[in-house]
XYZ file of C-alpha atoms in Angstrom:
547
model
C -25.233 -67.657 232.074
C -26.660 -66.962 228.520
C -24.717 -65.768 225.231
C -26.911 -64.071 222.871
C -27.374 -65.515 219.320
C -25.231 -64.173 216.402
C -26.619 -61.140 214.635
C -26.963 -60.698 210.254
C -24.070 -58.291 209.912
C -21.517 -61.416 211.660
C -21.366 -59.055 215.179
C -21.443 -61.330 218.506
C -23.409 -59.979 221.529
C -22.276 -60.534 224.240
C -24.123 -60.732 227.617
C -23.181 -62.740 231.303
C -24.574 -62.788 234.221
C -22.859 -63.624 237.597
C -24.787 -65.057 240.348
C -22.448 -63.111 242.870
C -23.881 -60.201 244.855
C -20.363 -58.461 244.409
C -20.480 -55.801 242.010
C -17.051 -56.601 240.435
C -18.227 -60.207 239.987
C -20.861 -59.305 237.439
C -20.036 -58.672 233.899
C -21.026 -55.787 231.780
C -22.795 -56.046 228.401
C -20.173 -55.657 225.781
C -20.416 -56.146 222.257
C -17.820 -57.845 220.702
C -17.426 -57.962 216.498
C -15.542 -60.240 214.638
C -14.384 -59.580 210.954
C -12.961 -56.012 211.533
C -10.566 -53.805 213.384
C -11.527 -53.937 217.128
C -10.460 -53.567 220.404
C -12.543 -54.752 223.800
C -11.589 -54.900 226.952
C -12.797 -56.225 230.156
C -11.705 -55.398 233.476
C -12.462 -58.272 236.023
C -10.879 -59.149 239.415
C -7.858 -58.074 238.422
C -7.212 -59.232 235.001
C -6.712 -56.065 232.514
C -7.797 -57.230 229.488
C -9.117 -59.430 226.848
C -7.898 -58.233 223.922
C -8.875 -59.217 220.114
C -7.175 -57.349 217.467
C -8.514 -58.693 213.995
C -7.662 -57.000 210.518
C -6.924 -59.874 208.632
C -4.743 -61.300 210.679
C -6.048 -61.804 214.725
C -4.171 -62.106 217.213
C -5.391 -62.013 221.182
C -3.646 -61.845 224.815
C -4.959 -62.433 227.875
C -2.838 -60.527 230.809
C -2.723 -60.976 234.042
C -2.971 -57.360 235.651
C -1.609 -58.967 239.365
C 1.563 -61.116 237.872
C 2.573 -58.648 234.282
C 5.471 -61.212 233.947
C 2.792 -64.074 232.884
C 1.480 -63.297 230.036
C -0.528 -66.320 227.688
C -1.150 -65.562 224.136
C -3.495 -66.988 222.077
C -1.914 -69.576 219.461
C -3.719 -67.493 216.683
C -1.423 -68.172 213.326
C -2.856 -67.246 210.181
C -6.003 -66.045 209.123
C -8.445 -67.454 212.103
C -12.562 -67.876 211.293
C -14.515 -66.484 214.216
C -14.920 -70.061 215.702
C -11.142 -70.740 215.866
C -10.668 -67.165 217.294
C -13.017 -68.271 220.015
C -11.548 -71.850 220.402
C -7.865 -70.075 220.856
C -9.865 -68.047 223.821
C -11.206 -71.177 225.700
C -7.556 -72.729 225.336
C -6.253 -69.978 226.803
C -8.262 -69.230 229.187
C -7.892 -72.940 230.384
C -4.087 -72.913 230.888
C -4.717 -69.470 232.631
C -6.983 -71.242 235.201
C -4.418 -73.887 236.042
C -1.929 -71.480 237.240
C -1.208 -72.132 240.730
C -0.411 -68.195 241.311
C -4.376 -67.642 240.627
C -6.575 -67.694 244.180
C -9.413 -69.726 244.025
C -11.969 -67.092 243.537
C -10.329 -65.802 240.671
C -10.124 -70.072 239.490
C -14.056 -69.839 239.566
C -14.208 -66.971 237.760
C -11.843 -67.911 234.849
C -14.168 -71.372 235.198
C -17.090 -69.085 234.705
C -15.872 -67.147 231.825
C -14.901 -70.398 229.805
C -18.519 -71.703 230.216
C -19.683 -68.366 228.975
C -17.559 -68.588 225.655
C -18.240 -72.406 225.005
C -22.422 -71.726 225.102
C -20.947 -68.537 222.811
C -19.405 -71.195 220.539
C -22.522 -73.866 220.453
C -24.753 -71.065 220.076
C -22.798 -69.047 217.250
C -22.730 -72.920 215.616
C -26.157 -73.337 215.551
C -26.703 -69.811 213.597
C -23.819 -70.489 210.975
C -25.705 -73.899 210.501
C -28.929 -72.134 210.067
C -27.420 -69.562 207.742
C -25.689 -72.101 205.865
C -28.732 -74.242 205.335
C -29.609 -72.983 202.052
C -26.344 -73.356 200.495
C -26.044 -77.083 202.512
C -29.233 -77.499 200.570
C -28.061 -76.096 196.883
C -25.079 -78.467 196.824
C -26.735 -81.374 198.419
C -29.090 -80.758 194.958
C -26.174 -80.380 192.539
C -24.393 -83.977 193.895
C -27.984 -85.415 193.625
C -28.088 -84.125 189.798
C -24.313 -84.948 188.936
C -24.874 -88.737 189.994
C -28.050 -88.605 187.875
C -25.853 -87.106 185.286
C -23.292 -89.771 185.961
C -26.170 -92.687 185.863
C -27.424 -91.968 182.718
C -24.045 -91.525 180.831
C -23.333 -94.790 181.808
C -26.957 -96.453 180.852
C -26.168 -94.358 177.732
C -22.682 -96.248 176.767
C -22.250 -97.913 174.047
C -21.648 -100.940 176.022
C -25.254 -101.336 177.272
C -26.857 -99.958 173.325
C -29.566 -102.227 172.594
C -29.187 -103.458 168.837
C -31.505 -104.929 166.343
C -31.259 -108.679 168.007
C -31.556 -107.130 171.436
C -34.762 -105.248 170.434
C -36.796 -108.581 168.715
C -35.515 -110.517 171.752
C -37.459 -107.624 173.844
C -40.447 -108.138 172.169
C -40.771 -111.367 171.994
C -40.572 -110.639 175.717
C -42.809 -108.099 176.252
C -45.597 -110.613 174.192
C -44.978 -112.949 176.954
C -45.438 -110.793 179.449
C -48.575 -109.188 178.118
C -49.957 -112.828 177.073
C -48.927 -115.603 179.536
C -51.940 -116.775 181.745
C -49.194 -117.567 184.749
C -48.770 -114.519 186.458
C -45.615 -116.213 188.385
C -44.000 -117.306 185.159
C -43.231 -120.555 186.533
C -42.230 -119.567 189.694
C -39.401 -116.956 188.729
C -39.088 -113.097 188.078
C -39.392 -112.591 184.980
C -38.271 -108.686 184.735
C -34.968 -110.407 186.722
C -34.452 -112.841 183.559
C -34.809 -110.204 180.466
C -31.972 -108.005 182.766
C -29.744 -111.487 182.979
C -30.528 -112.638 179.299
C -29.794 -108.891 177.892
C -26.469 -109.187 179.617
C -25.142 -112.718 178.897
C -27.137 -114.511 176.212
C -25.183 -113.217 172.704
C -27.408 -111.736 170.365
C -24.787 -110.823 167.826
C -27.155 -113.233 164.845
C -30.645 -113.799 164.125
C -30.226 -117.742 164.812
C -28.393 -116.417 167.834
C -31.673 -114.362 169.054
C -34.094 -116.991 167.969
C -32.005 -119.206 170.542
C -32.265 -116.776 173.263
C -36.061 -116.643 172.423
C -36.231 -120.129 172.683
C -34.385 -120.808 175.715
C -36.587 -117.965 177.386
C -39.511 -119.694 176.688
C -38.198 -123.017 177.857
C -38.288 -121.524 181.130
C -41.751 -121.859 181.407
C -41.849 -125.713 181.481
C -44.756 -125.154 178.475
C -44.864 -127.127 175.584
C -47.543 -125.079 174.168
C -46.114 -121.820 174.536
C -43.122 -121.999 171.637
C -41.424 -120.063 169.021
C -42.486 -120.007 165.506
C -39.819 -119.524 162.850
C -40.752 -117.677 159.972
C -41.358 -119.995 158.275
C -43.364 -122.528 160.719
C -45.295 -119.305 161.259
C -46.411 -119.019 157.895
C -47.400 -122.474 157.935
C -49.577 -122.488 160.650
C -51.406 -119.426 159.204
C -51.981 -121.617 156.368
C -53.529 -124.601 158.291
C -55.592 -122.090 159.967
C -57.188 -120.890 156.405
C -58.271 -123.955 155.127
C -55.806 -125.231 153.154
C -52.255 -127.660 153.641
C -49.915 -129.622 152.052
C -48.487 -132.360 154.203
C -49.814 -136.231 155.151
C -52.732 -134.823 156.661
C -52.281 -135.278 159.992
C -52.693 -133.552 163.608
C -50.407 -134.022 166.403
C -49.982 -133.227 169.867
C -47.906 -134.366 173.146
C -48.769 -137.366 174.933
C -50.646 -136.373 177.637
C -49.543 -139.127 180.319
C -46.589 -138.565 182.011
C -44.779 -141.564 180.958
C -45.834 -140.972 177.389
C -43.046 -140.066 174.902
C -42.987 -139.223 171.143
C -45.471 -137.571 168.892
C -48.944 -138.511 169.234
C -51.551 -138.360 166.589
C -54.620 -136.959 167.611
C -56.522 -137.323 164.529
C -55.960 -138.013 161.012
C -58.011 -135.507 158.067
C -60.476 -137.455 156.209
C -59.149 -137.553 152.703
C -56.049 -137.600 153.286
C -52.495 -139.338 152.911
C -52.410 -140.607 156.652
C -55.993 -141.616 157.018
C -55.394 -143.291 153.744
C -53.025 -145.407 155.024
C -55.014 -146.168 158.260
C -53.030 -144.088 161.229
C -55.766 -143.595 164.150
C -55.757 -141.131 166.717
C -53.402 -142.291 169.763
C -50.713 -144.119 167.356
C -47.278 -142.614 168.227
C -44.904 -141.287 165.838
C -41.388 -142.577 167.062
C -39.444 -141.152 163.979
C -39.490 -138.876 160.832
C -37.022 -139.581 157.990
C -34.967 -141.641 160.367
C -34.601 -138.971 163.018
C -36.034 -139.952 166.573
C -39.406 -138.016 167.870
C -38.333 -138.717 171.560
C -36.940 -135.130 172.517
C -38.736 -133.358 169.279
C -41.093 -130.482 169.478
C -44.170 -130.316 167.855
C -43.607 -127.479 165.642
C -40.159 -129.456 164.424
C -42.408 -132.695 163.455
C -45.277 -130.683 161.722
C -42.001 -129.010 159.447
C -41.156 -132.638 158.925
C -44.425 -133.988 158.135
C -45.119 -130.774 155.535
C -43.373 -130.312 152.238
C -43.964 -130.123 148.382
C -46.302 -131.535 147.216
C -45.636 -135.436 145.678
C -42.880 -135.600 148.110
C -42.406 -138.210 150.252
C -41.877 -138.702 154.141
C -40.953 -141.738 156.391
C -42.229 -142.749 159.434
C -42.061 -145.183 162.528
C -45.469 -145.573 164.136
C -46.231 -147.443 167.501
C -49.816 -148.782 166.989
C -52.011 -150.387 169.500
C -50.730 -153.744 168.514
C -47.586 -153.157 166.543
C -44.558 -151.035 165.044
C -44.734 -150.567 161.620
C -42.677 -148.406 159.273
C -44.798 -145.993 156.706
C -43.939 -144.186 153.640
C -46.406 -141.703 152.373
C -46.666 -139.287 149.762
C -47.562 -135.757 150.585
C -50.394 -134.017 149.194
C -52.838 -130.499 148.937
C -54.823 -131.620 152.170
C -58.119 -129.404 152.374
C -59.305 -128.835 155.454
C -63.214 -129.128 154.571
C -64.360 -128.244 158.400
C -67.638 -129.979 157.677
C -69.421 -132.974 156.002
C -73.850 -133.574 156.088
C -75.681 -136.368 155.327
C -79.236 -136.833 156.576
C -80.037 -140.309 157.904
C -83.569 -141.681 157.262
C -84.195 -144.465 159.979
C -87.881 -144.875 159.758
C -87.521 -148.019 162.159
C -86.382 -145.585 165.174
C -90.145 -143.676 165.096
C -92.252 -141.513 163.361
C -90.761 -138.463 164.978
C -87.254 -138.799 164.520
C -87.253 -140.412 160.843
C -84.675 -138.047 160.090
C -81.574 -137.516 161.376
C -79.080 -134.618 160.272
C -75.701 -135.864 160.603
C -73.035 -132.947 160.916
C -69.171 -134.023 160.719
C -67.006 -131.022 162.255
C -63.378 -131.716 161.433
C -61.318 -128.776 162.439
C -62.404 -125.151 163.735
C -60.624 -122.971 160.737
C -62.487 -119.560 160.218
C -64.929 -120.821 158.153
C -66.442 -123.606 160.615
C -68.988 -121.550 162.296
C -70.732 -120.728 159.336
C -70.178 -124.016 157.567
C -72.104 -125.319 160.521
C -75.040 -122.725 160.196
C -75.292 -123.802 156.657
C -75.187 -127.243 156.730
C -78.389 -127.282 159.666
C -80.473 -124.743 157.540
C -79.687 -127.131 154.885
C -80.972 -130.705 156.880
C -83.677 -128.673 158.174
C -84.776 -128.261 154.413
C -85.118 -131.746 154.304
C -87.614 -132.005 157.879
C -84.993 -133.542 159.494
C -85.987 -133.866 163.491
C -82.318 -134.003 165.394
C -78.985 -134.028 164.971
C -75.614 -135.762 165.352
C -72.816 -133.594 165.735
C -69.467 -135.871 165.507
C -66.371 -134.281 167.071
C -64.284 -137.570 166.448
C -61.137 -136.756 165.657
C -61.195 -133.115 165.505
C -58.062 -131.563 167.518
C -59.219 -127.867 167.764
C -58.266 -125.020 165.831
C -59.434 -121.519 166.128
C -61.080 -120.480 169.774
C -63.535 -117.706 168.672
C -65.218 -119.917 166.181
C -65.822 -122.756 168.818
C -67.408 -120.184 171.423
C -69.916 -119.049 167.671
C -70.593 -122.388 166.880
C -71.335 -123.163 171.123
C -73.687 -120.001 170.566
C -75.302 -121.824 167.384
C -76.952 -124.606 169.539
C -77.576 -122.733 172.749
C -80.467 -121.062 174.257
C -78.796 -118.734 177.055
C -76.110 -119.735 179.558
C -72.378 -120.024 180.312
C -70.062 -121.625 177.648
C -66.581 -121.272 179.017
C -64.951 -120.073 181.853
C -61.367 -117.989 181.176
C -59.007 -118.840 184.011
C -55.119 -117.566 185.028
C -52.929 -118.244 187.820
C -55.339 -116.409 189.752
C -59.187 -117.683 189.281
C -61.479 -116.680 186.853
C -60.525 -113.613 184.690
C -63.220 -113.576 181.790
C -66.872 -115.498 181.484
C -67.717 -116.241 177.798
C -71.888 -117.020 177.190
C -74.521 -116.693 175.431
C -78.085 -114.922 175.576
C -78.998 -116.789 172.828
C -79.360 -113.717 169.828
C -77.178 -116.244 167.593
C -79.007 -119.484 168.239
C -80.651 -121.279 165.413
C -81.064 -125.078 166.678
C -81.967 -125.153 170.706
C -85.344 -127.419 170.064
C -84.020 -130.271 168.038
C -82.547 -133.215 170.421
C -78.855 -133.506 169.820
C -75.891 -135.968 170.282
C -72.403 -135.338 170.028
C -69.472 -137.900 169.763
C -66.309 -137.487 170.793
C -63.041 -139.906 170.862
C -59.448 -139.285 172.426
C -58.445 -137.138 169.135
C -61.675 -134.603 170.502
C -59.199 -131.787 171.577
C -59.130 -127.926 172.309
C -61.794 -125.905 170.914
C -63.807 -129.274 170.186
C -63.306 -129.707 174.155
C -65.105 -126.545 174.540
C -67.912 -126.874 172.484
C -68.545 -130.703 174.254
C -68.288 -129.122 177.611
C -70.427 -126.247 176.901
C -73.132 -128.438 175.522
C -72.952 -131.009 178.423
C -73.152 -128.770 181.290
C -75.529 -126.887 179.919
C -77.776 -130.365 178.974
C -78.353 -129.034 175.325
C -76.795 -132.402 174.383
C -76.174 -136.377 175.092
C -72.291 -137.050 174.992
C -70.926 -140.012 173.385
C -67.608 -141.669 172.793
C -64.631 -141.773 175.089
C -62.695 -138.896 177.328
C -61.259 -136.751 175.416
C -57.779 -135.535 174.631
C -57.824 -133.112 177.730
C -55.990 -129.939 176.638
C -57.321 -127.631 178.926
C -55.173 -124.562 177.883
C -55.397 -121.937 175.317
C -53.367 -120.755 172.968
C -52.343 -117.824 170.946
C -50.305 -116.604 168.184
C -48.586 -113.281 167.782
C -46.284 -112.388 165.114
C -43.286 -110.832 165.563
C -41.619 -108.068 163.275
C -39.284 -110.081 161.635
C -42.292 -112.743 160.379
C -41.629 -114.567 163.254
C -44.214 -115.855 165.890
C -45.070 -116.834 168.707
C -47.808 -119.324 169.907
C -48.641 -118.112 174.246
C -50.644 -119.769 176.558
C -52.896 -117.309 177.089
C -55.333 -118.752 179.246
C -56.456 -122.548 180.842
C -60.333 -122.919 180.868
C -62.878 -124.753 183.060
C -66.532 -125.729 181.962
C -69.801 -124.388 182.795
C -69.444 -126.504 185.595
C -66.220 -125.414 186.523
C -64.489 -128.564 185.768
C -60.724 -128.454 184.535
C -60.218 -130.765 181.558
C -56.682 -130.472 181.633
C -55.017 -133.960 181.018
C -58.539 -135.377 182.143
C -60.502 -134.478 179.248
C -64.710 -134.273 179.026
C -66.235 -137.465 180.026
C -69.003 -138.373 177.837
C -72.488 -139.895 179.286
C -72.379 -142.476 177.371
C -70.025 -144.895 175.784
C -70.409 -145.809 171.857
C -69.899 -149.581 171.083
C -66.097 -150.701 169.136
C -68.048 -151.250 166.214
C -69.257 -147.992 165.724
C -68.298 -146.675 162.116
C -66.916 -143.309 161.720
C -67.660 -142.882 157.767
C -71.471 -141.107 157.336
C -72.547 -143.857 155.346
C -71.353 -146.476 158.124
C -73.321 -143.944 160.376
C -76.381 -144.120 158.672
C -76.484 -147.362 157.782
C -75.920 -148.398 162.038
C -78.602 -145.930 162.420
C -80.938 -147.960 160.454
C -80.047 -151.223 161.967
C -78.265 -150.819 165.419
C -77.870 -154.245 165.753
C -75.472 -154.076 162.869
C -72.866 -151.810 165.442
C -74.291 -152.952 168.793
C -75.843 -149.755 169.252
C -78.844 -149.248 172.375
C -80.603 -146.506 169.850
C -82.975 -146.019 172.806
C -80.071 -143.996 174.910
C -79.250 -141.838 171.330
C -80.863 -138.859 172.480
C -81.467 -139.317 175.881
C -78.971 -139.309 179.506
């Protein structure tokens, strides 16, 4: 049996075919409509009619031609759809079926006509499904745009506005993100922490945000990647230019594990501290009377700064001893370099001259400080130099990859690593060199750190130079500093670097070639003066210049 498919104008046709030979058993084509006036009627094995009767209300009978006083209406109240009409049909016909008064032919048949109206019902389904798609499809839209509507009223509440604090504490964020060499921030996700941090850190004061700032960055398990104050900010834009006023003095972390405190990595020349004899690797247990055990770097450099003529205490764990200081702050300048030339006839004929270079810190004036102060030894025919890093803890990057390019011919200075391998190759082709002939030597201590790391590396893996001294401080990373809108900064680890020959420094330091003897001054004249006698400093002058 087959029912036809539902036409456009809502009319049902109709069509079944027996499998009977009997004429009577086959039914005729009729069309039946539903939504209007109508009567059909069938006439099969004995049953009169099938009767629909819709105007609004539709109503149906099915009668029994052979037994008139059985008659089994349709439960049709109300208006009906064309589906329940048809439902009500199949119902009836059903309990008509079960009559026992019915002979079994007439059973089969009723059977028959029943299958005929359910296909009827699946197939007029599937066409009021297809018709309906589009409008399915229309709503199905508009829910999709009301939650949208509904989402962004709430991301719009004034719960969730993002004020003033939340907006620096965002980009101080951001800065991070953009900067930090780790990729894996530590091992956490660190879109996951701004959501948590917006929510529950308050933000309701400035000293508030700074907090938030702070404790976002102590996430990182970085002591080199802090918060700047505005006014530590300022500060270290001074120390950067040349001049400071403080006890002239530059610190760092302890760089064994079991180390605690501040520790000095090198004292300026001229100044209160090296005046009073701190070295680089004394520790600084207090300041003023308040313990250096748990303080940050950035707190004890506030300390150690201040007006000029003031004063500052200080505990300091020596080599040998503890001993309590009391200086008096001061205008330090940071000169980045001192020259003398050496004349040490007794060493040869061809190196009766020695330029002696002292680089103390890499502010923006030390590359060309450098470039002046060979052009000036080469004046006076002076046949190699001594380039002493002693004491120098770094400064600013760019000017230690110029003054790298100052003494090489071609080749690789630094290698710019992340979490990931090697992002960025710094070198040179040798357009800014102005010394590569000259033999060079270049001491180093444990106060050598940072951009003087750099420029030691460079010039030992590339052999432009003999090292001498002792390893080095061994800060391998890279720093930083962005300022935020409020004045405010931040100083980002923005990279860790390896050598030319791909060593990592970190907490290792460079290892020089050669060791330089205790009594080795580290005033120019005490330099010249060993220079001219070595046996005055224990010095093997034969191994100066050569590996």
């Amino acid at each position: 049996m087959e029912a036809a498919a539902i036409s456009g104008s809502g009319s049902i046709l109709l069509s079944m075919h027996g499998s009977s030979s009997n004429k009577k058993s086959a039914f005729p084509r009729r069309q039946l409509s539903i939504g209007g006036p109508q009567f059909v009627q069938w006439r099969y094995m004995g049953f009169s009619r099938i009767k629909f009767n819709c105007n609004g209300l539709c109503s149906s009978s099915l009668v029994n031609s052979n037994l008139p006083s059985r008659r089994h209406k349709l439960k049709t109240d109300g208006k009906k759809s064309e589906s329940r009409l048809i439902i009500s049909l199949v119902q009836s016909i059903r309990s008509l079926s079960s009559d026992r008064w019915l002979s079994l032919n007439r059973q089969r048949s009723l059977k028959s006509l029943r299958s005929s109206i359910i296909l009827l019902q699946i197939k007029y389904w599937k066409e009021k499904i297809f018709h309906s798609f589009p409008l399915l499809l229309s709503r199905l839209a508009f829910g999709v745009m009301l939650a949208l509507s509904v989402s962004v009223g709430v991301n719009k509440s004034p719960a969730w506005a993002l004020n003033e604090e939340n907006l620096l504490f965002l980009e101080a964020w951001r800065t991070v993100d953009r900067a930090y060499y780790d990729k894996s921030f530590n091992g956490q996700s660190w879109f996951r922490y701004r959501e948590q941090a917006l929510r529950s850190e308050p933000m309701n004061t400035r000293e508030e945000t700074y907090m938030a700032i702070k404790k976002m960055l102590a996430t990182l398990d970085d002591p080199f990647t802090r918060f700047l104050e505005p006014e530590r900010f300022r500060s270290l834009q001074s120390g950067t230019q040349g001049t400071l006023t403080g006890v002239g003095l530059s610190i760092g972390y302890p760089t064994r594990l079991d180390g605690s405190g501040i520790v000095v990595i090198s004292a300026t020349p001229g100044g209160p501290a090296k005046k009073a004899g701190i070295l680089p690797g004394d520790v600084i247990l207090s300041i003023d009377g308040k313990s250096t055990e748990d303080m940050d770097i950035y707190d004890a450099a506030e300390r150690l700064q201040g007006p000029e003529g003031s004063s500052v205490e200080m505990d300091i764990r020596t080599a040998s001893e503890n001993k309590h200081i009391s200086l008096m702050r001061a205008k330090v300048t940071l000169n980045p370099v001192n020259s003398v030339i050496c004349d040490v006839a007794s060493m040869g004929n061809n190196d009766s001259k020695i330029g002696y270079i002292r680089l103390a810190t890499f502010n923006q004036n030390a590359s060309g400080a450098v470039k002046e102060a060979i052009e000036k030894l080469r004046g006076d025919n002076v046949k190699a130099f001594i380039l002493d890093l002693r004491d120098n803890s770094g400064g600013l990057f760019p000017e230690g990859i110029e003054i790298a390019k100052i003494w090489l011919q071609k080749g690789v200075i630094v290698y710019i690593c992340d979490s990931r391998g090697v992002r960025d190759i710094y070198d040179t082709d040798g357009n800014d060199a102005i010394a590569v002939s000259e033999p060079l030597a270049v001491l180093v201590n444990k106060g050598t750190a940072s951009a003087s790391e750099i420029l030691a590396g460079a010039l030992k893996d590339n052999k432009r130079a003999v090292i001498f001294g002792e390893p080095t401080f061994g800060k391998g990373k890279i720093q930083s500093v962005f300022e935020l809108s409020d004045g405010s900064g931040l100083a980002v680890t923005v990279a860790r670097y390896q050598t030319p020959s791909h060593t990592d420094i970190d907490k290792v330091g460079v290892i020089p070639d050669h060791p330089l003897p205790a009594s080795f001054p580290s005033d120019k004249e005490g330099i010249c003066d060993c220079l001219k006698n070595p046996a005055l400093c224990n010095l093997d002058s034969t191994k100066l210049f050569s590996r």
